[in-house]
Amino acid sequence: MKNHSLLHTIREGLAGLFHICREELKNTIKDQGVLIFFILVPIAYPLVYAFIYTNEVVREVPAAVVDTDRSAQSREFLRKVDATADVHIVSYCADMEEAKQLLKNGKVYGVIYIPESFSHDLAKGIQTHVSLYCDMSGMLYYKALLVASTDVSLHMGKEIQIQRLGNTTDRQDEISTTPIAYQEVSLFNTQNGFASFLIPAVLILIIQQTLLLGVGLSAGTAREKNSFRHLVPFNREYRGTLRIVLGKSIAYLLVYAVVSAYILCAVPYMFSLIQLAEPATLLAFTVPYVLACIFFAMTCSVFIHHRESCMMIYVFTSVPLLFISGISWPGAAIPKFWEIISWIFPSTFGIRGFVGINSMGATLQEIQSDYFALWIQTGVYFITACIVYRRQILLSRHKALARLQQYRKRKK
C-alpha cells in the first residue's frame, strides 16, 4: 500500500514537472518579450559586438601637428610617425590654438607638438622633448598615438647615437645602441586585438543578462496574469516546490543549450576569434555556468512584480559586471568590497574561466577555483530558488483559503 502511494506521488510529481516545463516553453514562444530576450538578443548582440570590433586594432588615427622648429630633423620625425600604420597626420597647424580647435571638433584625436629648440638641442647633445596631446575619450586612440611616437623617438635616438659613435662596425653599433636584446611576444593575443580581448567576456555576460531579463519578464507576466498576483498560480500541477523549480529550469536549459552553443562556439568561429578550448572541457565548464545563471535568475525573479521592472533593475548592471569581473580592469586593482560583491554573480567566475579555457587553452584543473565556484553557486542558487518558490506557493495557498472563507461567510 505504501509502495503504491509512493509510486503515485512520484508519477504525479513527474507529470507536474513535465507539465510546468511544457507550459514554460509555450510561454517562451508565445510571449514576444521573453522570446526577444531568449532568442533575438542572444543572436543579435554577439554579432553587433563582433562587427564593431572586427578590425581588432585601430589604425590610421588622425592627428594634427604643431611644428615650431621646422627643421630637417623635425620633418623627419613627423614623416616617420606618419609612415606608421597607427597614425595619419591630417593637418599641420600654425599654433596650438588651431590644433585645439581641430581636436575639439573631433577632426583629429591627438596633437603632436615639436618645440622650437628641437633640432638645436639635438645638435648640442641635449635631451629634447616632443609633447603629445591626446583625446582620452578613446583609449585606443591614445594607445596608437603614444606607441607610434615612442617607437619613432627610440628609432631616431638609435640613429643619432650611431652617428656620434663615428667609424664603427654594424655589430658595434648594434651592441652600443641595444646592449640588451629583447623581443616582445603577446601571449594568447598575438595582434593585441581588442575583439580577442573583450568579446569572450561579453559573450559570457550576454548569457547571464539575457536569462535575468527573460526570466524576470516571464515572472512579471505570471504575476500580472495570476489572480493573487503571486509568482506561482494556485493550480494542482504547481503544488510541489521541486517540480516547479526543476520544470522551469529544464525549460530554460533546453533553450540555452542551443543559445550557448551558438554564442560560445559559432560566433567566435564566424569572426575568426581565438578558440583554444577542447570541446569536452568547454562543455563541462558551460553546464555549471548556465545552471548557476538559471537558478540565479529564478531567485532574482521574486523582485519582479511588473514586466517592465526587469529592464530597469538588470540592464544597467551589464557594464559594472564587466568591470568587476577582472577582465576589462585588472583584478588586483579592484577594491576588496567590490571583489566580494562580484562573487554574487555567476558572470564573474564564468568570464574568468571561459577566457582561460577559450583564449589560453586552460584545462579544468587549471581553472578549478572558478569551476568549483560555479558549482557552489549552482547549489546555493538552487536552494534559494526553492525557498523563493516555496514561499510563493504558501502565499498563494493562504490567499486562496482566505478568499474561500470570505466567500463562505457571504453565502451564510
Short mmCIF file of C-alpha atoms in Angstrom, two decimals:
data_model
loop_
_atom_site.label_atom_id
_atom_site.label_comp_id
_atom_site.label_asym_id
_atom_site.label_seq_id
_atom_site.Cartn_x
_atom_site.Cartn_y
_atom_site.Cartn_z
CA MET A 1 0.00 0.00 0.00
CA LYS A 2 2.83 2.37 0.92
CA ASN A 3 4.72 1.48 -2.27
CA HIS A 4 1.61 2.18 -4.33
CA SER A 5 1.19 5.57 -2.65
CA LEU A 6 4.87 6.39 -3.22
CA LEU A 7 4.67 5.45 -6.90
CA HIS A 8 1.53 7.55 -7.29
CA THR A 9 3.31 10.54 -5.69
CA ILE A 10 6.34 10.12 -7.99
CA ARG A 11 4.15 9.82 -11.07
CA GLU A 12 2.13 12.86 -10.06
CA GLY A 13 5.34 14.81 -9.40
CA LEU A 14 6.87 13.88 -12.77
CA ALA A 15 3.63 14.66 -14.56
CA GLY A 16 3.55 18.08 -12.87
CA LEU A 17 7.21 18.66 -13.68
CA PHE A 18 6.76 17.96 -17.39
CA HIS A 19 3.54 20.00 -17.43
CA ILE A 20 5.38 23.01 -15.95
CA CYS A 21 8.28 22.53 -18.37
CA ARG A 22 5.90 22.35 -21.32
CA GLU A 23 3.95 25.41 -20.16
CA GLU A 24 7.14 27.40 -19.66
CA LEU A 25 8.32 26.56 -23.18
CA LYS A 26 4.89 27.56 -24.54
CA ASN A 27 5.02 30.85 -22.66
CA THR A 28 8.51 31.50 -24.01
CA ILE A 29 7.29 31.08 -27.57
CA LYS A 30 4.01 32.97 -27.10
CA ASP A 31 5.42 35.89 -25.11
CA GLN A 32 7.16 38.20 -27.60
CA GLY A 33 9.15 39.95 -24.86
CA VAL A 34 10.59 36.71 -23.47
CA LEU A 35 11.22 35.44 -26.99
CA ILE A 36 13.22 38.59 -27.77
CA PHE A 37 15.45 38.18 -24.70
CA PHE A 38 15.86 34.41 -25.08
CA ILE A 39 16.33 34.24 -28.85
CA LEU A 40 16.71 37.56 -30.67
CA VAL A 41 19.06 39.33 -28.24
CA PRO A 42 21.46 36.34 -27.85
CA ILE A 43 21.58 36.03 -31.65
CA ALA A 44 21.93 39.74 -32.47
CA TYR A 45 24.09 41.14 -29.65
CA PRO A 46 27.17 38.94 -30.22
CA LEU A 47 27.05 39.79 -33.93
CA VAL A 48 26.80 43.52 -33.22
CA TYR A 49 29.73 43.49 -30.79
CA ALA A 50 31.84 41.31 -33.08
CA PHE A 51 31.10 43.51 -36.11
CA ILE A 52 32.04 46.66 -34.19
CA TYR A 53 35.40 45.25 -33.09
CA THR A 54 36.04 43.09 -36.15
CA ASN A 55 39.11 45.14 -37.17
CA GLU A 56 40.70 44.21 -33.82
CA VAL A 57 43.06 47.23 -33.72
CA VAL A 58 42.76 50.94 -34.50
CA ARG A 59 44.81 52.12 -37.49
CA GLU A 60 45.47 55.49 -39.15
CA VAL A 61 44.35 57.61 -36.20
CA PRO A 62 44.01 61.21 -37.49
CA ALA A 63 46.43 63.59 -35.80
CA ALA A 64 47.43 67.25 -36.08
CA VAL A 65 50.96 68.65 -35.87
CA VAL A 66 52.36 71.89 -34.48
CA ASP A 67 55.97 72.08 -35.66
CA THR A 68 57.52 75.25 -34.27
CA ASP A 69 61.05 74.08 -35.14
CA ARG A 70 60.54 73.46 -38.88
CA SER A 71 63.91 71.78 -39.27
CA ALA A 72 65.08 68.72 -41.21
CA GLN A 73 65.09 66.64 -38.01
CA SER A 74 61.55 67.64 -37.03
CA ARG A 75 60.25 66.92 -40.54
CA GLU A 76 61.98 63.53 -40.47
CA PHE A 77 60.38 62.72 -37.10
CA LEU A 78 56.92 63.63 -38.38
CA ARG A 79 57.43 61.77 -41.66
CA LYS A 80 58.30 58.57 -39.75
CA VAL A 81 55.31 58.98 -37.42
CA ASP A 82 53.02 59.43 -40.43
CA ALA A 83 54.55 56.34 -42.06
CA THR A 84 53.48 54.09 -39.19
CA ALA A 85 50.30 52.06 -39.50
CA ASP A 86 48.82 53.62 -36.36
CA VAL A 87 48.89 57.37 -37.14
CA HIS A 88 47.86 59.54 -40.08
CA ILE A 89 48.82 63.23 -39.95
CA VAL A 90 45.93 65.15 -41.48
CA SER A 91 46.83 68.75 -40.60
CA TYR A 92 49.90 70.93 -40.00
CA CYS A 93 48.78 73.77 -37.74
CA ALA A 94 50.36 77.17 -37.20
CA ASP A 95 49.85 77.15 -33.43
CA MET A 96 48.27 75.17 -30.60
CA GLU A 97 45.03 77.14 -30.70
CA GLU A 98 44.33 75.93 -34.24
CA ALA A 99 45.21 72.36 -33.25
CA LYS A 100 42.98 72.53 -30.16
CA GLN A 101 40.07 73.62 -32.33
CA LEU A 102 40.53 70.59 -34.59
CA LEU A 103 40.67 68.36 -31.51
CA LYS A 104 37.54 69.99 -30.11
CA ASN A 105 35.65 69.50 -33.38
CA GLY A 106 36.58 65.80 -33.48
CA LYS A 107 38.58 66.09 -36.71
CA VAL A 108 41.71 64.76 -35.00
CA TYR A 109 42.30 62.64 -31.90
CA GLY A 110 45.72 63.91 -30.98
CA VAL A 111 48.22 66.73 -31.40
CA ILE A 112 51.99 66.29 -31.77
CA TYR A 113 53.86 69.38 -30.63
CA ILE A 114 57.53 69.87 -31.54
CA PRO A 115 59.27 72.69 -29.65
CA GLU A 116 61.36 75.38 -31.32
CA SER A 117 64.54 74.05 -29.68
CA PHE A 118 64.14 70.51 -31.11
CA SER A 119 66.99 70.48 -33.66
CA HIS A 120 69.13 72.89 -31.59
CA ASP A 121 69.03 70.54 -28.57
CA LEU A 122 69.88 67.53 -30.73
CA ALA A 123 72.86 69.35 -32.24
CA LYS A 124 74.20 70.25 -28.77
CA GLY A 125 73.66 66.71 -27.46
CA ILE A 126 70.95 67.84 -25.05
CA GLN A 127 67.85 65.75 -24.43
CA THR A 128 64.90 67.27 -26.25
CA HIS A 129 61.17 66.78 -25.84
CA VAL A 130 58.18 66.08 -28.07
CA SER A 131 54.76 66.70 -26.48
CA LEU A 132 51.73 64.58 -27.28
CA TYR A 133 48.19 65.75 -26.54
CA CYS A 134 45.50 63.05 -26.88
CA ASP A 135 41.73 62.79 -26.75
CA MET A 136 41.36 60.49 -23.74
CA SER A 137 37.72 59.68 -24.52
CA GLY A 138 39.09 56.79 -26.60
CA MET A 139 41.88 54.76 -25.00
CA LEU A 140 42.71 53.01 -28.27
CA TYR A 141 43.38 56.36 -29.98
CA TYR A 142 45.71 57.31 -27.14
CA LYS A 143 47.49 53.97 -27.35
CA ALA A 144 48.03 54.22 -31.13
CA LEU A 145 49.42 57.77 -30.93
CA LEU A 146 51.64 57.04 -27.94
CA VAL A 147 53.08 53.80 -29.34
CA ALA A 148 53.80 55.33 -32.76
CA SER A 149 55.50 58.42 -31.29
CA THR A 150 57.52 56.36 -28.79
CA ASP A 151 58.73 53.88 -31.41
CA VAL A 152 59.83 56.66 -33.76
CA SER A 153 61.65 58.54 -30.99
CA LEU A 154 63.51 55.38 -29.96
CA HIS A 155 64.44 54.62 -33.57
CA MET A 156 65.72 58.16 -34.20
CA GLY A 157 67.59 58.06 -30.90
CA LYS A 158 69.48 54.97 -32.07
CA GLU A 159 70.37 56.65 -35.37
CA ILE A 160 71.69 59.74 -33.61
CA GLN A 161 73.73 57.59 -31.22
CA ILE A 162 75.28 55.66 -34.12
CA GLN A 163 76.25 58.91 -35.87
CA ARG A 164 78.01 60.12 -32.74
CA LEU A 165 79.96 56.88 -32.34
CA GLY A 166 81.87 57.57 -35.56
CA ASN A 167 83.50 54.85 -37.66
CA THR A 168 82.33 51.60 -36.09
CA THR A 169 81.13 48.26 -37.40
CA ASP A 170 77.49 47.29 -37.64
CA ARG A 171 77.95 44.83 -34.79
CA GLN A 172 79.45 47.50 -32.56
CA ASP A 173 76.57 49.83 -33.41
CA GLU A 174 74.09 47.11 -32.52
CA ILE A 175 75.73 46.38 -29.17
CA SER A 176 76.09 50.08 -28.33
CA THR A 177 72.51 51.04 -29.13
CA THR A 178 70.88 47.82 -27.88
CA PRO A 179 73.09 46.28 -25.17
CA ILE A 180 70.22 44.03 -24.10
CA ALA A 181 68.31 42.42 -26.95
CA TYR A 182 64.61 41.96 -26.30
CA GLN A 183 61.63 40.63 -28.17
CA GLU A 184 58.02 41.44 -27.39
CA VAL A 185 55.62 38.48 -27.54
CA SER A 186 51.92 39.00 -26.83
CA LEU A 187 50.73 35.74 -25.31
CA PHE A 188 47.25 34.47 -26.24
CA ASN A 189 46.52 37.65 -28.29
CA THR A 190 49.34 37.97 -30.78
CA GLN A 191 47.97 41.02 -32.62
CA ASN A 192 46.89 42.86 -29.45
CA GLY A 193 43.36 42.88 -30.85
CA PHE A 194 40.51 44.45 -28.90
CA ALA A 195 37.97 41.88 -30.13
CA SER A 196 40.07 38.91 -28.99
CA PHE A 197 40.45 40.61 -25.61
CA LEU A 198 36.88 41.80 -24.94
CA ILE A 199 34.42 39.68 -26.97
CA PRO A 200 34.87 36.40 -24.97
CA ALA A 201 33.93 38.24 -21.76
CA VAL A 202 30.96 39.91 -23.43
CA LEU A 203 29.68 36.59 -24.80
CA ILE A 204 29.61 35.03 -21.34
CA LEU A 205 27.93 38.10 -19.85
CA ILE A 206 25.22 38.04 -22.53
CA ILE A 207 24.12 34.57 -21.35
CA GLN A 208 23.61 35.75 -17.77
CA GLN A 209 21.97 39.07 -18.61
CA THR A 210 19.51 37.67 -21.16
CA LEU A 211 18.49 34.98 -18.68
CA LEU A 212 17.94 37.59 -15.98
CA LEU A 213 15.83 39.69 -18.34
CA GLY A 214 13.90 36.79 -19.88
CA VAL A 215 13.12 35.01 -16.60
CA GLY A 216 12.31 38.34 -14.96
CA LEU A 217 9.94 39.28 -17.76
CA SER A 218 8.28 35.88 -17.53
CA ALA A 219 7.89 36.32 -13.76
CA GLY A 220 6.32 39.75 -14.24
CA THR A 221 3.87 38.29 -16.75
CA ALA A 222 2.98 35.46 -14.35
CA ARG A 223 2.24 37.92 -11.55
CA GLU A 224 0.05 40.04 -13.81
CA LYS A 225 -1.93 37.00 -15.01
CA ASN A 226 -2.34 35.18 -11.69
CA SER A 227 -5.44 36.10 -9.69
CA PHE A 228 -3.47 36.69 -6.47
CA ARG A 229 -0.55 38.42 -8.29
CA HIS A 230 1.89 35.82 -6.98
CA LEU A 231 4.67 34.11 -8.87
CA VAL A 232 3.00 30.70 -8.65
CA PRO A 233 -0.59 30.06 -9.79
CA PHE A 234 -2.97 28.17 -7.50
CA ASN A 235 -3.21 25.07 -9.71
CA ARG A 236 -2.93 21.37 -8.95
CA GLU A 237 0.21 20.99 -11.06
CA TYR A 238 2.02 23.77 -9.14
CA ARG A 239 1.74 22.27 -5.66
CA GLY A 240 5.31 20.98 -5.29
CA THR A 241 8.38 23.20 -4.92
CA LEU A 242 10.82 20.84 -6.62
CA ARG A 243 8.60 20.22 -9.63
CA ILE A 244 8.25 23.98 -10.18
CA VAL A 245 11.95 24.78 -9.87
CA LEU A 246 13.08 21.76 -11.89
CA GLY A 247 10.33 22.13 -14.51
CA LYS A 248 11.11 25.77 -15.18
CA SER A 249 14.90 25.25 -15.09
CA ILE A 250 14.71 22.33 -17.55
CA ALA A 251 12.74 24.53 -19.95
CA TYR A 252 15.34 27.31 -19.71
CA LEU A 253 18.17 24.79 -20.02
CA LEU A 254 16.72 23.36 -23.22
CA VAL A 255 16.59 26.82 -24.75
CA TYR A 256 20.04 27.89 -23.57
CA ALA A 257 21.73 24.66 -24.57
CA VAL A 258 21.23 25.83 -28.16
CA VAL A 259 21.81 29.52 -27.39
CA SER A 260 25.08 28.82 -25.53
CA ALA A 261 26.38 26.63 -28.35
CA TYR A 262 25.71 29.46 -30.79
CA ILE A 263 27.23 32.20 -28.59
CA LEU A 264 30.32 30.34 -27.38
CA CYS A 265 31.15 28.28 -30.49
CA ALA A 266 29.53 29.68 -33.63
CA VAL A 267 30.17 33.41 -33.05
CA PRO A 268 33.94 33.08 -32.36
CA TYR A 269 34.22 30.80 -35.41
CA MET A 270 32.37 33.25 -37.68
CA PHE A 271 34.68 36.13 -36.75
CA SER A 272 37.90 34.08 -36.52
CA LEU A 273 38.39 34.82 -32.84
CA ILE A 274 40.74 32.78 -30.68
CA GLN A 275 39.37 29.30 -29.92
CA LEU A 276 41.76 27.08 -27.99
CA ALA A 277 39.17 25.25 -25.88
CA GLU A 278 38.79 21.50 -26.03
CA PRO A 279 35.11 20.68 -26.77
CA ALA A 280 34.76 18.40 -23.73
CA THR A 281 36.37 20.97 -21.43
CA LEU A 282 34.16 23.76 -22.75
CA LEU A 283 31.02 21.64 -22.34
CA ALA A 284 31.96 20.64 -18.79
CA PHE A 285 32.50 24.29 -17.89
CA THR A 286 29.40 25.66 -19.62
CA VAL A 287 26.98 23.31 -17.82
CA PRO A 288 27.50 24.69 -14.28
CA TYR A 289 27.67 28.25 -15.60
CA VAL A 290 24.31 28.04 -17.39
CA LEU A 291 22.72 26.24 -14.42
CA ALA A 292 24.06 28.87 -12.00
CA CYS A 293 22.68 31.64 -14.22
CA ILE A 294 19.28 29.92 -14.46
CA PHE A 295 18.85 29.42 -10.72
CA PHE A 296 20.26 32.92 -10.05
CA ALA A 297 17.70 34.41 -12.46
CA MET A 298 14.88 32.39 -10.87
CA THR A 299 15.90 33.62 -7.43
CA CYS A 300 16.05 37.24 -8.59
CA SER A 301 12.66 36.94 -10.30
CA VAL A 302 10.96 37.30 -6.91
CA PHE A 303 11.76 41.03 -7.07
CA ILE A 304 9.93 41.47 -10.38
CA HIS A 305 6.28 42.47 -9.94
CA HIS A 306 5.72 44.04 -13.37
CA ARG A 307 7.04 43.19 -16.83
CA GLU A 308 8.88 46.47 -17.20
CA SER A 309 10.68 46.21 -13.85
CA CYS A 310 13.37 43.80 -15.06
CA MET A 311 14.56 46.32 -17.66
CA MET A 312 15.10 48.99 -15.00
CA ILE A 313 16.69 46.62 -12.49
CA TYR A 314 19.04 44.50 -14.60
CA VAL A 315 20.07 46.32 -17.78
CA PHE A 316 22.28 48.92 -16.10
CA THR A 317 24.32 46.20 -14.34
CA SER A 318 25.99 44.93 -17.53
CA VAL A 319 28.88 47.41 -17.66
CA PRO A 320 29.70 47.28 -13.90
CA LEU A 321 29.68 43.48 -14.00
CA LEU A 322 32.17 43.54 -16.90
CA PHE A 323 34.49 45.80 -14.91
CA ILE A 324 34.39 43.91 -11.60
CA SER A 325 34.95 40.57 -13.36
CA GLY A 326 38.67 41.39 -13.52
CA ILE A 327 38.94 41.29 -17.32
CA SER A 328 38.44 44.85 -18.58
CA TRP A 329 40.01 46.17 -15.36
CA PRO A 330 42.86 44.34 -13.53
CA GLY A 331 41.50 42.11 -10.80
CA ALA A 332 44.35 43.05 -8.45
CA ALA A 333 43.30 46.72 -8.67
CA ILE A 334 39.64 46.09 -7.75
CA PRO A 335 38.82 47.13 -4.14
CA LYS A 336 38.09 44.24 -1.80
CA PHE A 337 34.50 45.37 -1.27
CA TRP A 338 33.69 45.20 -4.98
CA GLU A 339 35.59 41.94 -5.34
CA ILE A 340 33.32 40.37 -2.70
CA ILE A 341 30.26 41.85 -4.43
CA SER A 342 31.40 40.29 -7.71
CA TRP A 343 31.28 36.81 -6.15
CA ILE A 344 27.46 37.07 -6.08
CA PHE A 345 27.24 36.92 -9.88
CA PRO A 346 27.98 33.79 -11.95
CA SER A 347 29.40 36.00 -14.71
CA THR A 348 32.47 36.81 -12.59
CA PHE A 349 33.67 33.21 -12.47
CA GLY A 350 32.19 32.44 -15.89
CA ILE A 351 34.19 35.18 -17.62
CA ARG A 352 37.46 34.25 -15.92
CA GLY A 353 37.01 30.56 -16.60
CA PHE A 354 35.89 30.95 -20.22
CA VAL A 355 38.75 33.32 -21.06
CA GLY A 356 41.17 30.83 -19.52
CA ILE A 357 39.72 27.89 -21.43
CA ASN A 358 38.97 29.52 -24.76
CA SER A 359 41.72 32.14 -25.08
CA MET A 360 44.55 30.46 -23.15
CA GLY A 361 43.83 26.76 -23.68
CA ALA A 362 43.50 26.04 -19.96
CA THR A 363 42.17 22.76 -18.59
CA LEU A 364 39.50 22.39 -15.90
CA GLN A 365 42.24 21.66 -13.37
CA GLU A 366 43.96 24.96 -14.19
CA ILE A 367 40.76 26.95 -13.61
CA GLN A 368 39.39 24.74 -10.85
CA SER A 369 38.76 27.65 -8.45
CA ASP A 370 36.35 29.29 -10.94
CA TYR A 371 34.88 25.91 -11.91
CA PHE A 372 34.18 24.89 -8.31
CA ALA A 373 32.80 28.36 -7.56
CA LEU A 374 30.21 27.92 -10.34
CA TRP A 375 29.11 24.55 -8.93
CA ILE A 376 28.82 26.12 -5.47
CA GLN A 377 26.71 28.93 -6.93
CA THR A 378 24.56 26.36 -8.72
CA GLY A 379 23.83 24.61 -5.42
CA VAL A 380 23.29 27.81 -3.44
CA TYR A 381 21.00 29.43 -6.01
CA PHE A 382 19.06 26.18 -6.47
CA ILE A 383 18.30 26.26 -2.73
CA THR A 384 17.38 29.96 -2.81
CA ALA A 385 15.13 29.38 -5.84
CA CYS A 386 13.38 26.57 -3.96
CA ILE A 387 12.93 28.86 -0.92
CA VAL A 388 11.52 31.64 -3.10
CA TYR A 389 9.04 29.41 -4.89
CA ARG A 390 8.05 27.59 -1.69
CA ARG A 391 7.15 30.93 -0.13
CA GLN A 392 5.18 31.87 -3.23
CA ILE A 393 3.24 28.57 -3.04
CA LEU A 394 2.37 29.21 0.63
CA LEU A 395 1.32 32.82 -0.07
CA SER A 396 -0.85 31.73 -2.99
CA ARG A 397 -2.46 28.98 -0.89
CA HIS A 398 -3.04 31.37 2.02
CA LYS A 399 -4.74 33.94 -0.23
CA ALA A 400 -6.90 31.25 -1.82
CA LEU A 401 -8.05 29.93 1.58
CA ALA A 402 -8.72 33.46 2.83
CA ARG A 403 -10.87 34.21 -0.21
CA LEU A 404 -12.71 30.89 0.20
CA GLN A 405 -13.53 31.74 3.81
CA GLN A 406 -14.82 35.16 2.78
CA TYR A 407 -17.00 33.54 0.14
CA ARG A 408 -18.46 31.10 2.69
CA LYS A 409 -19.23 33.91 5.12
CA ARG A 410 -21.02 35.87 2.44
CA LYS A 411 -23.01 32.80 1.46
CA LYS A 412 -24.17 32.28 5.03
#
